[in-house]
Structure formats: structure tokens, C-alpha cells
XYZ file of C-alpha atoms in Angstrom:
559
model
C -132.167 -113.598 8.038
C -131.151 -116.066 10.801
C -129.760 -118.462 8.190
C -127.630 -115.745 6.662
C -126.242 -114.777 10.036
C -125.421 -118.409 10.813
C -123.651 -118.842 7.494
C -121.614 -115.683 8.025
C -120.590 -116.757 11.544
C -119.572 -120.186 10.266
C -117.526 -118.625 7.494
C -115.684 -116.276 9.862
C -114.977 -119.138 12.285
C -113.563 -121.655 9.794
C -112.348 -119.335 6.994
C -113.962 -121.553 4.361
C -115.065 -120.297 0.968
C -118.866 -120.200 0.623
C -118.876 -121.907 -2.755
C -116.751 -124.791 -1.383
C -119.118 -125.097 1.593
C -122.213 -125.290 -0.611
C -120.704 -127.780 -3.071
C -119.444 -130.061 -0.300
C -122.777 -129.966 1.458
C -124.640 -130.909 -1.704
C -122.185 -133.706 -2.574
C -122.128 -135.233 0.915
C -125.888 -135.123 1.302
C -126.534 -136.581 -2.090
C -123.964 -139.333 -1.719
C -125.495 -140.445 1.570
C -128.931 -140.589 0.015
C -127.695 -142.380 -3.072
C -125.858 -145.049 -1.087
C -129.091 -146.073 0.606
C -131.627 -146.005 -2.196
C -129.879 -146.146 -5.618
C -128.109 -148.959 -7.460
C -124.309 -148.996 -7.512
C -124.162 -148.106 -11.215
C -126.100 -144.895 -10.675
C -123.995 -144.155 -7.606
C -120.725 -144.541 -9.512
C -122.047 -142.363 -12.322
C -123.057 -139.618 -9.851
C -119.716 -139.727 -7.980
C -117.821 -139.347 -11.255
C -119.968 -136.390 -12.255
C -119.747 -134.708 -8.854
C -115.971 -135.032 -8.732
C -115.657 -132.882 -11.836
C -115.950 -129.109 -11.828
C -119.290 -127.538 -10.810
C -121.170 -126.954 -14.033
C -124.768 -127.628 -13.037
C -127.130 -125.095 -11.465
C -128.122 -125.783 -7.854
C -131.585 -124.890 -6.539
C -131.309 -122.126 -3.925
C -134.068 -123.474 -1.686
C -132.340 -126.868 -1.600
C -129.014 -125.251 -0.673
C -130.640 -123.277 2.149
C -132.274 -126.470 3.442
C -128.921 -128.249 3.497
C -127.248 -125.299 5.259
C -129.988 -125.230 7.899
C -129.346 -128.901 8.659
C -125.574 -128.418 8.802
C -125.738 -125.159 10.810
C -128.593 -125.487 13.303
C -129.729 -122.366 15.154
C -129.677 -122.425 18.922
C -133.074 -122.651 20.545
C -132.176 -119.671 22.707
C -132.224 -117.403 19.632
C -135.489 -118.720 18.249
C -138.620 -116.614 18.528
C -142.073 -118.104 18.640
C -144.809 -117.041 16.270
C -146.860 -115.357 18.997
C -143.811 -113.400 20.201
C -143.037 -112.186 16.680
C -146.621 -111.077 16.191
C -146.504 -109.260 19.533
C -143.230 -107.543 18.595
C -144.642 -106.478 15.234
C -147.787 -105.170 16.914
C -145.710 -103.123 19.362
C -143.633 -101.722 16.485
C -146.762 -100.737 14.568
C -148.559 -99.275 17.596
C -145.593 -97.062 18.419
C -146.347 -95.022 15.296
C -150.092 -94.720 15.920
C -151.941 -92.096 17.921
C -154.502 -93.182 20.559
C -157.338 -92.265 18.181
C -155.900 -94.432 15.407
C -155.405 -97.373 17.781
C -159.042 -97.161 18.875
C -160.314 -96.918 15.309
C -158.035 -99.798 14.331
C -160.027 -102.151 16.550
C -162.969 -101.852 14.155
C -160.759 -102.727 11.166
C -160.332 -106.213 12.639
C -164.001 -107.050 11.936
C -164.533 -108.588 15.366
C -167.822 -110.408 15.888
C -169.947 -109.352 18.825
C -169.984 -106.222 20.927
C -168.355 -107.981 23.858
C -165.327 -108.843 21.709
C -165.070 -105.237 20.544
C -165.300 -103.888 24.104
C -162.657 -106.361 25.248
C -160.323 -105.320 22.424
C -160.849 -101.630 23.206
C -160.145 -102.160 26.894
C -156.998 -104.179 26.158
C -155.380 -101.111 24.559
C -155.014 -99.459 27.966
C -155.575 -95.910 26.709
C -156.420 -93.116 29.162
C -159.606 -91.801 27.617
C -160.793 -88.209 27.576
C -163.688 -86.522 25.844
C -161.271 -84.972 23.328
C -159.980 -88.413 22.298
C -163.562 -89.663 21.962
C -164.389 -86.673 19.724
C -161.354 -87.341 17.512
C -162.290 -91.007 17.112
C -165.891 -90.387 16.026
C -165.267 -87.216 14.020
C -162.501 -88.613 11.799
C -161.987 -91.821 9.906
C -164.683 -93.826 8.177
C -166.409 -95.634 11.025
C -169.958 -96.776 10.406
C -172.844 -95.482 12.487
C -173.061 -98.742 14.407
C -169.325 -98.673 15.148
C -169.521 -95.054 16.359
C -172.386 -95.846 18.743
C -170.683 -99.034 19.981
C -167.483 -97.149 20.701
C -169.320 -94.304 22.448
C -171.343 -96.671 24.652
C -168.074 -98.290 25.719
C -166.334 -94.927 26.245
C -168.957 -93.398 28.583
C -168.448 -96.342 30.955
C -164.726 -95.679 31.210
C -163.294 -93.573 34.075
C -162.021 -90.703 31.919
C -165.362 -89.855 30.247
C -168.384 -88.492 32.097
C -171.856 -89.703 31.255
C -173.472 -86.280 30.868
C -175.139 -84.094 28.276
C -171.851 -82.645 26.985
C -170.536 -86.121 26.172
C -173.700 -87.008 24.274
C -173.439 -83.817 22.247
C -170.145 -85.114 20.827
C -171.706 -88.261 19.378
C -174.826 -86.393 18.203
C -172.720 -83.896 16.250
C -170.614 -86.669 14.710
C -173.605 -88.784 13.690
C -175.449 -85.784 12.273
C -172.433 -84.659 10.257
C -172.105 -88.134 8.700
C -175.879 -88.303 8.069
C -176.404 -91.338 10.293
C -179.816 -90.031 11.265
C -181.346 -93.295 12.483
C -178.481 -93.804 14.935
C -178.728 -90.149 15.990
C -182.402 -90.567 16.885
C -181.630 -93.800 18.738
C -178.992 -91.989 20.818
C -181.542 -89.289 21.690
C -183.985 -91.948 22.863
C -181.324 -93.846 24.820
C -180.301 -90.724 26.744
C -183.453 -90.902 28.868
C -182.856 -94.609 29.555
C -179.321 -93.784 30.734
C -180.656 -91.136 33.116
C -179.451 -88.165 31.032
C -182.114 -85.633 30.039
C -181.503 -83.946 26.637
C -181.424 -80.176 26.686
C -182.376 -77.657 24.024
C -178.916 -77.727 22.472
C -179.168 -81.477 21.838
C -182.442 -80.910 20.016
C -180.873 -78.036 18.052
C -177.986 -80.265 16.954
C -180.401 -82.879 15.633
C -182.669 -80.364 13.885
C -179.718 -78.570 12.331
C -178.333 -81.885 11.018
C -181.603 -82.546 9.173
C -181.751 -78.968 7.881
C -178.163 -79.120 6.622
C -179.004 -82.315 4.710
C -182.138 -80.601 3.241
C -184.494 -82.896 5.150
C -186.705 -79.969 6.118
C -189.882 -81.913 6.799
C -187.992 -84.371 9.016
C -186.487 -81.458 10.953
C -189.931 -80.005 11.633
C -191.297 -83.427 12.620
C -188.433 -83.877 15.052
C -189.349 -80.556 16.651
C -192.961 -81.705 17.011
C -191.795 -84.996 18.570
C -189.309 -83.355 20.909
C -191.517 -83.826 23.965
C -190.872 -87.560 23.662
C -187.182 -86.813 24.226
C -187.829 -84.616 27.262
C -187.666 -81.227 25.512
C -190.767 -79.030 25.438
C -191.520 -77.863 21.904
C -194.190 -75.433 23.084
C -191.632 -73.031 24.553
C -190.657 -69.890 22.702
C -186.963 -70.637 23.067
C -187.187 -74.035 21.357
C -189.352 -72.572 18.569
C -186.791 -69.822 17.976
C -184.091 -72.496 17.772
C -186.056 -74.298 15.037
C -186.538 -71.086 13.041
C -182.864 -70.201 13.443
C -181.741 -73.591 12.110
C -184.025 -73.321 9.093
C -183.104 -69.720 8.288
C -179.363 -70.245 8.651
C -179.599 -73.157 6.163
C -181.555 -70.940 3.716
C -184.865 -72.797 4.211
C -186.640 -69.509 4.826
C -189.850 -70.491 3.026
C -190.304 -73.502 5.289
C -189.503 -71.359 8.318
C -192.144 -68.842 7.219
C -194.748 -71.618 6.907
C -194.000 -72.850 10.429
C -194.000 -69.246 11.668
C -197.467 -68.608 10.239
C -198.793 -71.977 11.462
C -197.736 -71.346 15.063
C -199.275 -67.888 15.366
C -201.505 -67.831 18.424
C -200.278 -71.272 19.554
C -196.824 -70.239 20.743
C -195.992 -66.888 22.304
C -193.622 -64.948 20.033
C -190.996 -62.502 21.267
C -188.731 -59.976 19.557
C -186.142 -62.696 18.880
C -188.717 -64.685 16.888
C -189.384 -61.758 14.556
C -185.688 -60.896 14.248
C -184.844 -64.455 13.196
C -187.412 -64.267 10.405
C -186.164 -60.839 9.318
C -182.594 -62.162 9.201
C -183.698 -65.111 7.059
C -185.390 -62.915 4.457
C -182.463 -60.498 4.649
C -180.043 -63.176 3.404
C -182.220 -63.616 0.330
C -182.658 -59.868 -0.228
C -186.474 -60.123 0.004
C -187.285 -56.558 1.048
C -191.088 -56.927 0.928
C -191.054 -59.962 3.201
C -188.729 -58.188 5.643
C -191.003 -55.166 5.805
C -194.019 -57.438 6.285
C -192.463 -59.212 9.275
C -191.262 -55.889 10.699
C -194.799 -54.522 10.471
C -196.181 -57.548 12.321
C -193.491 -57.090 14.938
C -194.548 -53.500 15.603
C -198.247 -54.438 15.666
C -197.512 -57.138 18.252
C -196.081 -54.525 20.581
C -192.400 -55.177 19.997
C -190.491 -52.137 18.827
C -187.769 -52.555 16.226
C -184.330 -52.620 17.855
C -180.823 -52.201 16.448
C -180.658 -55.869 15.472
C -183.847 -55.499 13.420
C -182.499 -52.418 11.634
C -179.158 -54.113 10.951
C -180.938 -57.031 9.213
C -183.131 -54.615 7.289
C -180.152 -52.521 6.148
C -178.183 -55.597 5.144
C -181.133 -56.962 3.152
C -181.520 -53.660 1.305
C -177.843 -53.798 0.401
C -178.216 -57.314 -1.009
C -181.163 -56.111 -3.065
C -178.988 -53.314 -4.491
C -180.865 -50.537 -2.706
C -177.931 -48.932 -0.905
C -179.496 -45.440 -0.985
C -182.604 -46.739 0.809
C -180.411 -48.315 3.474
C -178.682 -44.962 3.985
C -182.049 -43.279 4.504
C -183.088 -45.846 7.103
C -179.725 -45.458 8.831
C -180.099 -41.678 9.006
C -183.671 -41.930 10.346
C -182.831 -44.311 13.179
C -182.065 -41.569 15.689
C -185.374 -39.898 14.934
C -187.100 -43.176 15.864
C -185.265 -43.276 19.171
C -182.811 -45.997 18.250
C -179.113 -45.149 18.439
C -177.081 -47.218 15.923
C -174.774 -49.797 17.474
C -171.866 -51.806 16.054
C -174.190 -54.227 14.228
C -175.855 -51.399 12.326
C -172.528 -49.807 11.352
C -171.212 -53.200 10.265
C -174.235 -53.632 8.007
C -173.631 -50.211 6.444
C -169.927 -50.937 5.912
C -170.863 -54.241 4.294
C -173.291 -52.480 1.932
C -170.662 -49.954 0.826
C -168.137 -52.729 0.272
C -170.686 -54.648 -1.786
C -171.217 -51.523 -3.905
C -167.379 -51.132 -4.165
C -167.601 -47.679 -2.589
C -164.481 -48.115 -0.458
C -164.084 -44.446 0.476
C -167.611 -44.293 1.857
C -167.053 -47.459 3.894
C -163.976 -45.905 5.519
C -165.931 -42.702 6.220
C -168.669 -44.765 7.852
C -166.002 -46.360 10.050
C -164.623 -42.940 11.042
C -168.135 -41.725 11.821
C -168.633 -44.795 13.996
C -165.601 -43.862 16.102
C -166.543 -40.190 16.278
C -169.982 -41.039 17.678
C -168.483 -43.181 20.427
C -169.378 -46.605 19.064
C -166.503 -49.007 19.659
C -165.539 -51.120 16.619
C -165.613 -54.919 16.936
C -163.602 -57.700 15.367
C -166.338 -58.135 12.759
C -166.019 -54.448 11.837
C -162.340 -54.788 10.972
C -162.967 -58.137 9.348
C -165.380 -56.568 6.852
C -163.146 -53.535 6.282
C -159.850 -55.344 5.783
C -161.345 -58.168 3.720
C -163.237 -55.750 1.498
C -160.208 -53.532 0.930
C -157.989 -56.543 0.128
C -160.497 -57.920 -2.364
C -160.746 -54.446 -3.905
C -156.914 -54.406 -4.159
C -156.645 -51.406 -1.842
C -153.689 -53.056 -0.127
C -152.188 -49.944 1.480
C -155.548 -48.970 3.038
C -156.084 -52.566 4.187
C -152.690 -52.656 5.944
C -153.419 -49.321 7.620
C -156.776 -50.610 8.882
C -155.118 -53.845 10.023
C -152.529 -51.958 12.065
C -155.275 -49.812 13.609
C -157.113 -52.971 14.628
C -154.025 -54.316 16.377
C -153.370 -50.966 18.061
C -156.828 -51.166 19.657
C -155.929 -54.529 21.187
C -158.168 -56.593 18.923
C -156.359 -59.845 18.065
C -157.516 -61.578 14.856
C -158.550 -65.198 14.953
C -156.684 -67.957 13.147
C -159.348 -68.239 10.473
C -159.466 -64.475 9.954
C -155.717 -64.291 9.288
C -156.063 -67.100 6.762
C -158.917 -65.254 5.035
C -156.698 -62.152 4.778
C -153.757 -64.086 3.339
C -155.715 -66.082 0.767
C -156.546 -63.180 -1.613
C -153.219 -61.445 -0.915
C -151.344 -64.555 -2.061
C -153.226 -64.591 -5.360
C -151.911 -61.304 -6.769
C -148.910 -59.021 -6.385
C -145.684 -59.555 -4.440
C -145.762 -61.297 -1.047
C -144.779 -58.200 0.972
C -148.292 -57.371 2.210
C -148.979 -60.997 3.107
C -145.749 -61.150 5.096
C -146.722 -57.960 6.976
C -150.074 -59.494 7.958
C -148.356 -62.733 8.988
C -145.540 -61.173 11.015
C -147.788 -58.752 12.906
C -150.257 -61.550 13.701
C -147.444 -63.684 15.132
C -146.160 -60.726 17.127
C -149.487 -60.292 18.951
C -149.684 -64.033 19.678
C -152.143 -65.149 17.025
C -151.966 -68.819 16.040
C -151.293 -69.279 12.329
C -153.009 -72.162 10.553
C -151.243 -74.755 8.442
C -153.113 -73.645 5.324
C -151.901 -70.075 5.893
C -148.303 -71.301 6.049
C -148.759 -73.192 2.799
C -150.181 -70.090 1.112
C -147.141 -68.089 2.181
C -144.668 -70.779 1.127
C -146.263 -71.088 -2.300
C -146.213 -67.329 -2.892
C -142.649 -66.891 -1.642
C -141.540 -69.811 -3.777
C -143.034 -68.266 -6.917
C -141.120 -65.030 -6.351
C -137.868 -66.781 -5.423
C -137.717 -65.315 -1.896
C -135.801 -68.298 -0.588
C -134.313 -66.616 2.482
C -137.755 -65.640 3.739
C -139.113 -68.960 2.522
C -136.733 -70.976 4.695
C -137.425 -68.744 7.702
C -141.181 -69.255 7.346
C -140.567 -72.987 6.960
C -138.609 -73.043 10.227
C -141.342 -71.097 12.004
C -143.943 -73.507 10.648
C -142.042 -76.442 12.125
C -141.628 -74.600 15.425
C -145.426 -74.324 15.615
C -145.664 -78.116 15.455
C -146.812 -78.514 11.848
C -145.247 -81.397 9.945
C -144.022 -80.849 6.402
C -145.967 -82.762 3.772
C -145.287 -83.286 0.078
C -146.763 -79.876 -0.870
C -144.381 -78.054 1.460
C -141.374 -79.878 0.032
C -142.522 -79.091 -3.505
C -142.745 -75.381 -2.700
C -139.245 -75.428 -1.179
C -137.787 -77.238 -4.197
C -139.497 -74.838 -6.606
C -138.173 -71.818 -4.736
C -134.611 -73.146 -4.703
C -134.810 -73.946 -8.408
C -135.962 -70.414 -9.168
C -132.751 -68.938 -7.760
C -130.465 -71.654 -9.131
C -129.619 -73.461 -5.875
C -129.905 -76.870 -7.504
C -127.722 -78.790 -5.042
C -129.842 -77.589 -2.118
C -132.999 -78.416 -4.067
C -131.725 -81.964 -4.561
C -130.991 -82.252 -0.829
C -134.513 -81.110 0.049
C -136.010 -83.562 -2.435
C -133.920 -86.400 -0.994
C -135.137 -85.484 2.493
C -138.726 -85.632 1.240
C -138.144 -89.091 -0.231
C -136.543 -90.310 2.996
C -139.725 -89.300 4.833
C -141.858 -91.275 2.383
C -142.996 -88.424 0.121
C -142.665 -88.627 -3.643
C -142.799 -85.185 -5.337
C -144.975 -84.920 -8.417
C -143.639 -85.344 -11.930
C -143.789 -81.637 -12.753
C -141.467 -80.707 -9.883
C -139.074 -83.542 -10.699
C -138.974 -82.747 -14.419
C -138.239 -79.118 -13.646
C -135.266 -79.829 -11.389
C -134.041 -82.584 -13.724
C -134.078 -80.265 -16.733
C -132.211 -77.579 -14.806
C -129.593 -80.104 -13.697
C -129.074 -81.294 -17.271
C -128.867 -77.718 -18.528
C -126.202 -76.981 -15.896
C -124.053 -79.987 -16.995
C -124.727 -81.832 -13.732
C -125.505 -85.121 -15.426
C -124.213 -87.362 -12.670
C -126.300 -85.604 -10.026
C -129.351 -85.804 -12.308
C -128.813 -89.546 -12.808
C -128.491 -90.202 -9.068
C -131.679 -88.230 -8.469
C -133.388 -90.244 -11.205
C -132.484 -93.523 -9.508
C -133.808 -92.302 -6.153
C -137.024 -90.858 -7.579
C -137.627 -94.125 -9.452
C -137.367 -96.094 -6.229
C -139.577 -93.583 -4.397
C -142.285 -93.908 -7.061
C -142.283 -97.672 -6.709
C -142.821 -97.317 -2.950
C -145.492 -94.667 -3.485
C -147.398 -96.884 -5.918
C -147.168 -99.789 -3.486
C -148.395 -97.570 -0.648
C -151.375 -96.417 -2.703
C -152.193 -99.998 -3.617
C -152.224 -101.123 0.007
C -154.236 -98.101 1.106
C -156.867 -98.926 -1.513
C -157.049 -102.404 -0.040
C -157.534 -101.197 3.527
C -153.955 -101.202 4.894
C -153.373 -97.780 6.429
C -150.013 -98.255 8.135
């Protein structure tokens, strides 16, 4: 690039034709060389040939070498190799988040932990526990790299060396199934002066249970005293049973439950955890057996016990039996609470008796039991899946009128089935009312809406939702651009569709072949051949860049 600039400046200064400059440079340089080393006969022959018109091809590298000798670059404009590397590094780092910069240190394959710590410290990033969580939770760091980074991070000013910080690395290691490193971190906590609590043990046990290492989870519970957590306490035993039952290892939980009878003091929570585990499997006999033992041990069945029992009967298809138990609760001195009513509503929804579920909800209000978010979640979700859209919207509005704001995930769960059938009106009502009450909408929910609006050609609403999505801070990816292009094609706005596609390609996205073929065919059918050809040239170039980007990503270059 510097040679080209020098040549252009020389040309503007002397107004000399470039071809004349190149030919004269070649002739002069060659004549000088020939006069020193070649015989006079060869020199005369070359001078006669060079004086004629330029017919021979000149090597480009040789011409550039001659120009560099004739037009030297000032030393003030030269940049050293280290400075260019530093400038390139600054340019690359400006596009990276702090988490990516920290993970990028481990891509350099540095040897020795001291070199890694030095490279991490040289970044000058103000650490926080959230940044540490993002580094270890995402990416593809090895277990050793995660532990090395965490050990460096807890010695930095922005991260406290406490139990909460260690929970971050334990969760990350357990999720990635780096169990040996997870156990080492548990052992190192005592050496660092941090005593693990019950939640740390629960994280480790749950990681084994999630990976179906049931025996290892139980062994870890037995060895927990070596980590500073007493396994003989009722609370820690309930945590073990809860982890096993929530991961559907109820048989193993029952074996541990029977083995610890008389060795560990059980409470009502212990029996309720076992009842809930059998309830998920619909094992009515096992539930009744545990409930009987609970009563014999002097613990009366509470509302939580009845809710698990009712829910298990519903899963077993015995809805009528669950109704009988529900009606007999008051006679046993137990007034139904929200958990019991939720279990009944869930049973009626499972049996597709939507009218009875709504009546159960009305009875709940009449008896003074205040509905919860879970109550409306079961009602609205069940009615939407049963395609009772009008009733679902009415229940949704009643939920908002009571001041209950849905969570981000709950709104997404409402929109997902609504965007799979029928027009997008009901989905837009759910979305607009959720935004009005201040609920945060997820990126996946926006994509569901854009896809549905695009299929029905509601481009005005589509563009409004797109603007609102960008206002919430979500960046548009290739799927979003494809939905916008599809929607514009459906209503015949081909020029705008081309503009959106060009914007996507400028941002580095290459729409798929189906979307391109659709807009190309519509352009050709509308006699817009020139516009179709220009789009073809741009999409061809974008595909080349996309293929190159995929190639480099496969080889470890992620910039």
C-alpha cells in the first residue's frame, strides 16, 4: 500500500505516464547492470531491443522492486513490526467483550501458569463476579483452564474470595462434567480458608445426578464431612433426596431413604420429598406407602403432601380419586391452599376438562385463596394448548389486573404455541400487554413474533416489532433479516426487501439459499432483471466471505 501511495504522489508531482515510468526504470536499471557484467555484443543487442516498442511482458515483482529503489519511503512514515502488531491487536480488541478477551488468553497456548496469569493481568480489565461467571460458563475452556482462570480471578481486587464466588466455578464445572476438577475445588476451599456450605454440596451432588452418576452422588454425600459439611444432619439428607428425586432417580432415593431409617432423624420435609418423587412417576401405591409411614411417625399430612398426592393421581389417570381426596381435606382438618388448587387445575387440564379447571379456579377465589403466578401459568398455558384462545386471553387479562406480572420465560411459553397456529392477533395481545406492565421480552419471543407476522404479511406490525426489539438492545441476526425479507416479499415490496438483504450482507450475514431464490424469482417475474443481477453479484460475494469465515472458525480463528 505504501508503494502505491508513493507511485501516485510521484505521478501527480511530475505528470509522467506510469507506463513510461516503468519502462524507463527497467531500461535504465538493466543497462547499468549489463554495462558492468555483460560483453559488448550482448549489450548492443539488448539496447537495440529495448529501444523498440515494448512487446515483452515485465514481471510485476521486479517492477515493484525497481520502483521502491527509485522512490524510497521516508523513515518517518515507516512502522516497525512490533508497532503494527500492537495496532492490529488494538483494532481486534476493540471489537471484543471483556469475557472474550479473557478467554482469548487461553487460545494462545501459553506454557506455564505464571505466563497465563501475567497475560491475564496485562489486559487491565476491571473484574467482577459477573464477568468471571460469563468467562467460565461460556466458550469451550477446558477444566484446567477454568480452574486456572478462577484461581487468578479470586486474587484480583474486584472478586471476593468467599463461598458465593466458589459456587460460580462449581456450577460451571458441574455443568461441563469436569467432575475431577469440581472435587478438587471443593477440597481446595478449606485450604483457602473458605468453608463449603450445604449449597456447595448440593451443587456437586446435583451435577452427578444430572449426569446419571447416582452412585457417585451418594458417595459424595457420605464423604461430605471431609469437605466440612455434616452429612448426618436432616437438612443435608433432604438435599440429597431432593436432588435425586428432581432428576427422576426416585428408586435410588428410596433405597437411601430406607437405609437411613433410624440413623438420621426424618422430618415432614423428608417424607414430602419422597412423595413428590413418586408423584412425578404416577406411582400411587408408593405414595400411599410413604404417606402412611409419615402418619405413623407422628407427622400429619399437610397441604404440600396432599398436593403431591393429588398430582400423582392425576398422572396415573385417576382424576376422580383426586377429586374425592380434595373434597375430604376439610374433614381431615386441612384447608386447601394454592398448591392444592394448582394440582387440581393441572389434573383437569391433563384430562382436557377445561370448563372444570376454570370452575376450580373460581371456587378458589370464592373460598378466599389468592391465586399465584403458577395458577395462571397452568390455566393460560393449558387453555392455549387446548386452543381455547379467547378464554386464555381473558384469564391473562385477569392475571394482569390482579397485579401479577409474568416472567420473561412465561411470556415466551405463552407465545410459542400461539405462533404455531392461527393468526398472530392473540400473540400480539399477549406481547403488547406484557410490555405495558414492564415485562422483559426475550429474544426468542421476538423471533417467534417476527416469523409469524412475516408468514401472514403483516409488515407494518413486523417493522414496529423489529424496532422495539432493537430498542430493547437485541441485535438482529441472520434469522431476523430472513423474516423481514420474507414478509416484504409476501406483500410485493421487493425494492425494500433488497435493501434489507443488502443491509444484512453489509453486517456480515449471508441469507440462506431459499430466501435468496424466493426474492430472485419474484424480481425476475416482475421484470426487474437488472436489480436481480446486482443482487446476484452481491450475494455471490457474501457467500464467498461466509465460506471463508466458516473455514477460519473451523480452524480456531473466532474474530
